[in-house]
CSV table of C-alpha atoms and ligand atoms in Angstrom, one decimal:
chain,number,residue,atom,x,y,z
X,1,MET,CA,67.5,-26.7,-6.0
X,2,ILE,CA,70.3,-25.6,-9.1
X,3,ASP,CA,72.5,-28.5,-10.7
X,4,LEU,CA,75.9,-27.4,-11.4
X,5,ASN,CA,77.4,-29.8,-13.0
X,6,THR,CA,81.8,-29.0,-11.6
X,7,GLN,CA,82.7,-31.3,-13.7
X,8,THR,CA,82.3,-29.7,-16.4
X,9,GLN,CA,81.2,-26.5,-16.7
X,10,SER,CA,84.2,-24.2,-16.5
X,11,TRP,CA,87.2,-23.3,-13.7
X,12,THR,CA,86.1,-20.0,-13.8
X,13,ASP,CA,82.6,-21.0,-12.8
X,14,ASN,CA,83.6,-23.3,-9.9
X,15,TYR,CA,85.9,-20.1,-8.9
X,16,LYS,CA,82.9,-18.4,-7.7
X,17,LEU,CA,81.8,-21.3,-6.5
X,18,LEU,CA,83.8,-21.5,-4.0
X,19,VAL,CA,84.8,-18.0,-3.7
X,20,GLY,CA,81.2,-17.7,-2.7
X,21,THR,CA,80.4,-20.7,-0.8
X,22,ILE,CA,83.2,-20.4,1.0
X,23,VAL,CA,82.7,-17.4,3.1
X,24,PRO,CA,84.3,-16.1,5.1
X,25,ARG,CA,87.6,-17.0,4.5
X,26,PRO,CA,89.9,-15.8,6.7
X,27,ILE,CA,92.9,-14.0,5.4
X,28,ALA,CA,97.1,-16.5,5.6
X,29,PHE,CA,99.4,-13.1,5.2
X,30,VAL,CA,102.2,-15.2,3.6
X,31,SER,CA,106.6,-12.8,4.1
X,32,THR,CA,108.4,-16.4,1.8
X,33,VAL,CA,112.4,-14.9,0.8
X,34,SER,CA,113.1,-17.2,-2.8
X,35,ALA,CA,116.3,-18.5,-3.5
X,36,GLU,CA,119.1,-15.3,-3.9
X,37,GLY,CA,117.1,-13.2,-1.5
X,38,VAL,CA,114.3,-11.4,-2.9
X,39,ARG,CA,111.5,-11.0,0.1
X,40,ASN,CA,107.7,-11.2,-0.9
X,41,LEU,CA,104.3,-10.7,0.3
X,42,ALA,CA,101.5,-12.0,-0.3
X,43,ALA,CA,97.5,-13.1,0.6
X,44,PHE,CA,96.1,-15.9,0.2
X,45,SER,CA,92.8,-16.6,1.8
X,46,PHE,CA,91.9,-20.2,1.1
X,47,PHE,CA,93.3,-20.7,4.6
X,48,ASN,CA,93.0,-23.1,7.5
X,49,GLY,CA,94.2,-24.7,10.2
X,50,VAL,CA,94.6,-28.6,10.7
X,51,CYS,CA,96.1,-29.6,13.6
X,52,PRO,CA,97.6,-28.7,16.9
X,53,LYS,CA,100.0,-32.0,17.0
X,54,PRO,CA,102.2,-31.4,15.8
X,55,PHE,CA,100.6,-27.9,14.6
X,56,ILE,CA,100.3,-27.8,11.0
X,57,VAL,CA,98.8,-25.4,9.0
X,58,SER,CA,97.1,-25.6,5.7
X,59,PHE,CA,97.0,-22.8,2.9
X,60,ALA,CA,96.3,-22.9,-0.7
X,61,PRO,CA,97.3,-20.3,-3.5
X,62,MET,CA,96.7,-21.1,-7.6
X,63,ARG,CA,98.6,-20.7,-9.9
X,64,ARG,CA,99.2,-17.9,-13.0
X,65,MET,CA,96.8,-16.9,-14.8
X,66,ASP,CA,100.0,-17.8,-17.5
X,67,GLY,CA,100.4,-21.3,-15.8
X,68,GLY,CA,103.1,-20.3,-13.7
X,69,LYS,CA,103.7,-20.4,-9.5
X,70,LYS,CA,102.8,-17.7,-7.6
X,71,ASP,CA,106.0,-17.0,-6.0
X,72,THR,CA,105.3,-17.1,-2.9
X,73,VAL,CA,104.6,-20.6,-3.7
X,74,ARG,CA,108.1,-21.2,-5.7
X,75,ASN,CA,109.6,-19.6,-3.1
X,76,ILE,CA,108.1,-22.1,-0.2
X,77,GLU,CA,108.8,-24.8,-1.9
X,78,GLU,CA,113.1,-23.2,-2.9
X,79,THR,CA,113.2,-22.4,1.4
X,80,GLY,CA,111.3,-24.2,3.4
X,81,GLU,CA,110.0,-21.7,5.4
X,82,PHE,CA,108.0,-19.0,6.0
X,83,VAL,CA,105.6,-17.0,8.0
X,84,ILE,CA,101.6,-16.7,8.3
X,85,ASN,CA,100.5,-13.5,9.6
X,86,VAL,CA,96.7,-12.5,11.0
X,87,VAL,CA,95.4,-9.4,8.8
X,88,SER,CA,93.9,-7.0,11.6
X,89,GLU,CA,91.3,-4.6,10.1
X,90,GLU,CA,93.5,-1.9,10.3
X,91,MET,CA,96.5,-3.2,7.6
X,92,ALA,CA,93.6,-3.8,5.5
X,93,LYS,CA,94.9,-1.6,2.6
X,94,PRO,CA,98.2,-2.5,2.7
X,95,MET,CA,97.6,-5.8,3.1
X,96,ASN,CA,95.8,-5.0,-0.5
X,97,SER,CA,98.1,-2.8,-2.1
X,98,THR,CA,100.6,-5.9,-2.2
X,99,SER,CA,98.5,-8.5,-3.7
X,100,PRO,CA,97.4,-7.2,-7.3
X,101,THR,CA,95.9,-8.5,-9.9
X,102,PRO,CA,97.7,-9.5,-12.2
X,103,GLU,CA,100.4,-10.4,-9.7
X,104,PHE,CA,103.6,-8.1,-9.5
X,105,ASP,CA,106.9,-9.2,-11.2
X,106,PRO,CA,108.6,-11.3,-9.2
X,107,ASP,CA,111.8,-8.3,-8.4
X,108,VAL,CA,109.5,-6.4,-6.5
X,109,ASP,CA,109.3,-6.1,-2.2
X,110,GLU,CA,105.8,-5.4,-1.1
X,111,TRP,CA,106.8,-4.2,1.6
X,112,VAL,CA,108.4,-1.4,0.5
X,113,VAL,CA,105.3,-1.3,-1.8
X,114,SER,CA,103.1,-1.7,1.2
X,115,GLY,CA,104.9,0.1,3.7
X,116,LEU,CA,104.6,-2.6,6.4
X,117,THR,CA,107.9,-3.5,9.3
X,118,PRO,CA,110.1,-6.1,8.9
X,119,GLU,CA,110.9,-7.4,12.6
X,120,PRO,CA,113.9,-10.1,12.5
X,121,SER,CA,111.3,-14.1,13.3
X,122,THR,CA,113.4,-15.9,16.0
X,123,LEU,CA,113.4,-19.7,13.5
X,124,VAL,CA,113.3,-19.4,9.5
X,125,THR,CA,114.8,-16.4,7.4
X,126,PRO,CA,111.8,-14.6,6.3
X,127,SER,CA,110.0,-11.3,8.7
X,128,ARG,CA,107.5,-11.3,10.4
X,129,VAL,CA,105.6,-8.0,10.0
X,130,ALA,CA,105.6,-6.0,13.2
X,131,GLU,CA,101.7,-4.4,12.2
X,132,SER,CA,99.8,-7.3,12.5
X,133,PRO,CA,98.8,-8.9,16.4
X,134,VAL,CA,99.5,-13.1,15.8
X,135,GLN,CA,102.9,-14.1,13.3
X,136,MET,CA,103.7,-17.4,13.1
X,137,GLU,CA,107.9,-18.9,11.9
X,138,CYS,CA,106.2,-21.6,10.1
X,139,LYS,CA,108.4,-24.9,8.5
X,140,LEU,CA,106.7,-26.2,4.9
X,141,VAL,CA,106.6,-29.8,4.9
X,142,GLN,CA,104.3,-30.9,1.9
X,143,VAL,CA,103.1,-29.0,-1.2
X,144,ILE,CA,100.6,-30.8,-3.3
X,145,ASP,CA,100.5,-30.6,-6.8
X,146,PHE,CA,96.0,-30.0,-8.7
X,147,GLY,CA,95.9,-30.1,-11.6
X,148,PRO,CA,98.7,-29.1,-14.9
X,149,ALA,CA,100.7,-26.3,-15.0
X,150,GLU,CA,97.5,-23.4,-16.2
X,151,ALA,CA,95.2,-20.7,-15.0
X,152,GLY,CA,92.4,-22.7,-12.4
X,153,ALA,CA,95.6,-25.8,-10.1
X,154,GLY,CA,97.1,-25.0,-8.0
X,155,SER,CA,98.6,-26.1,-4.5
X,156,ILE,CA,98.7,-27.5,-1.2
X,157,VAL,CA,100.5,-26.2,1.4
X,158,LEU,CA,100.9,-27.3,4.4
X,159,GLY,CA,103.9,-25.7,6.5
X,160,GLU,CA,104.0,-26.1,10.4
X,161,VAL,CA,104.4,-24.1,13.6
X,162,VAL,CA,107.6,-23.7,15.1
X,163,ARG,CA,107.0,-20.4,16.5
X,164,MET,CA,103.8,-17.4,17.5
X,165,HIS,CA,104.8,-14.0,18.1
X,166,LEU,CA,101.3,-12.6,19.9
X,167,ARG,CA,100.7,-9.0,21.1
X,168,GLU,CA,100.1,-8.5,25.1
X,169,ASP,CA,96.2,-6.7,24.9
X,170,VAL,CA,96.1,-10.3,22.4
X,171,TYR,CA,96.8,-13.2,24.4
X,172,GLN,CA,95.3,-12.9,27.5
X,173,ASN,CA,95.0,-15.9,29.7
X,174,GLY,CA,96.4,-18.7,26.4
X,175,HIS,CA,93.5,-17.2,24.8
X,176,VAL,CA,93.6,-15.2,21.9
X,177,ASP,CA,90.4,-11.9,22.3
X,178,PRO,CA,88.2,-11.7,19.1
X,179,ASP,CA,87.9,-8.2,20.4
X,180,LEU,CA,91.3,-6.9,20.0
X,181,LEU,CA,92.8,-9.9,16.9
X,182,ARG,CA,89.8,-7.8,14.9
X,183,PRO,CA,90.5,-10.2,11.9
X,184,ILE,CA,89.3,-9.4,8.7
X,185,ALA,CA,88.1,-11.9,6.1
X,186,ARG,CA,87.0,-12.5,2.6
X,187,MET,CA,84.7,-13.2,0.9
X,188,ALA,CA,83.5,-13.4,-2.7
X,189,GLY,CA,84.4,-11.0,-5.5
X,190,ASN,CA,85.8,-6.8,-3.6
X,191,ASP,CA,84.1,-7.6,0.0
X,192,TYR,CA,85.6,-8.1,3.8
X,193,ALA,CA,83.8,-9.3,6.5
X,194,ARG,CA,84.5,-7.9,10.3
X,195,VAL,CA,84.1,-11.3,12.9
X,196,THR,CA,81.6,-8.8,15.4
X,197,ASP,CA,78.2,-10.4,15.2
X,198,ARG,CA,79.0,-13.7,17.3
X,199,PHE,CA,76.5,-15.6,19.1
X,200,GLN,CA,76.7,-18.6,21.8
X,201,MET,CA,76.4,-22.2,22.4
X,202,ALA,CA,78.3,-24.9,24.5
X,203,ARG,CA,79.1,-27.7,22.8
X,204,SER,CA,76.3,-30.4,23.7
X,205,LYS,CA,76.5,-33.5,25.1
X,206,PRO,CA,75.7,-36.9,24.0
X,207,GLU,CA,73.3,-38.1,26.5
X,208,GLU,CA,71.0,-34.5,25.6
X,209,TRP,CA,70.4,-36.1,22.4
X,210,LEU,CA,70.1,-40.5,23.2
X,211,LYS,CA,67.5,-40.4,26.2
Y,1,FMN,C1,92.4,-10.4,0.5
Y,1,FMN,C2,93.2,-11.7,-0.5
Y,1,FMN,C3,93.2,-13.3,-0.3
Y,1,FMN,C4,93.8,-14.0,-1.3
Y,1,FMN,N1,93.5,-14.9,-1.7
Y,1,FMN,C5,94.6,-15.7,-2.8
Y,1,FMN,C6,94.6,-16.8,-2.6
Y,1,FMN,O1,93.7,-18.4,-0.8
Y,1,FMN,N2,94.6,-18.2,-3.2
Y,1,FMN,C7,95.2,-17.0,-4.2
Y,1,FMN,O2,96.5,-18.3,-5.2
Y,1,FMN,N3,95.7,-15.8,-4.6
Y,1,FMN,C8,94.7,-15.4,-3.2
Y,1,FMN,N4,94.8,-13.8,-3.8
Y,1,FMN,C9,96.0,-13.4,-5.4
Y,1,FMN,C10,97.0,-13.6,-4.2
Y,1,FMN,O3,97.5,-12.9,-3.7
Y,1,FMN,C11,97.5,-12.4,-5.6
Y,1,FMN,O4,97.9,-13.3,-6.7
Y,1,FMN,C12,99.4,-12.4,-5.2
Y,1,FMN,O5,100.0,-11.3,-6.0
Y,1,FMN,C13,100.4,-13.3,-5.6
Y,1,FMN,O6,101.5,-13.1,-4.7
Y,1,FMN,P1,103.1,-13.7,-5.2
Y,1,FMN,O7,102.7,-13.8,-6.1
Y,1,FMN,O8,104.2,-12.9,-5.1
Y,1,FMN,O9,102.7,-14.4,-4.3
Y,1,FMN,C14,94.4,-13.6,-2.8
Y,1,FMN,C15,95.0,-11.6,-2.6
Y,1,FMN,C16,93.6,-11.0,-1.4
Y,1,FMN,C17,94.2,-9.7,-1.7
């Protein structure tokens, strides 16, 4: 085995380990609005569910190379609201257009850049992405910051999903159909994944193992 000292090696080497080993990662396509009313869309693949009661999700934006917080985090801290849109395969290119490196300046409206369609939300100000098959309206629970205000550091954003919108064909009998959701997932570098190669395995029972 190769042993790496993650406490002494560079953050860029740790970053490569993060994005190379935690794969595939779902993508939160996050819609926010600043206190001044500037709309923002950006993608975050450090995204996951936390619990259903209350219905909590998390995503983790890193700081910009200049050490500042990304527009998404600043907007959420200002307004306490955001929408997470699931990214289906059809949305891959417009999603990618919103999240270049280095980042757009804060006054850029990524809705215009991407050509995606804003759909008014029910309980929060940021719009939903009409092209997305599943949209989650979220209220901020907590932002936890890690590290100093410099590149490599980041935050975790915890939000409560207060409304969920699902395309009718995708949501049948209380279940989301992955073949119709067609989510894309993030790997390292320029790689993305589809979740089309699946296998089935029933949850085991304790007595199967404790004979
Ligand atoms: C598919 C994808 C996933 C991304 N995941 C993350 C992430 O998890 N954390 C992060 O800080 N940046 C991530 N980025 C980069 C941000 O989207 C990018 O910095 C964006 O411009 C930030 O926008 P904002 O400043 O408007 O919030 C990702 C980009 C793409 C295309």
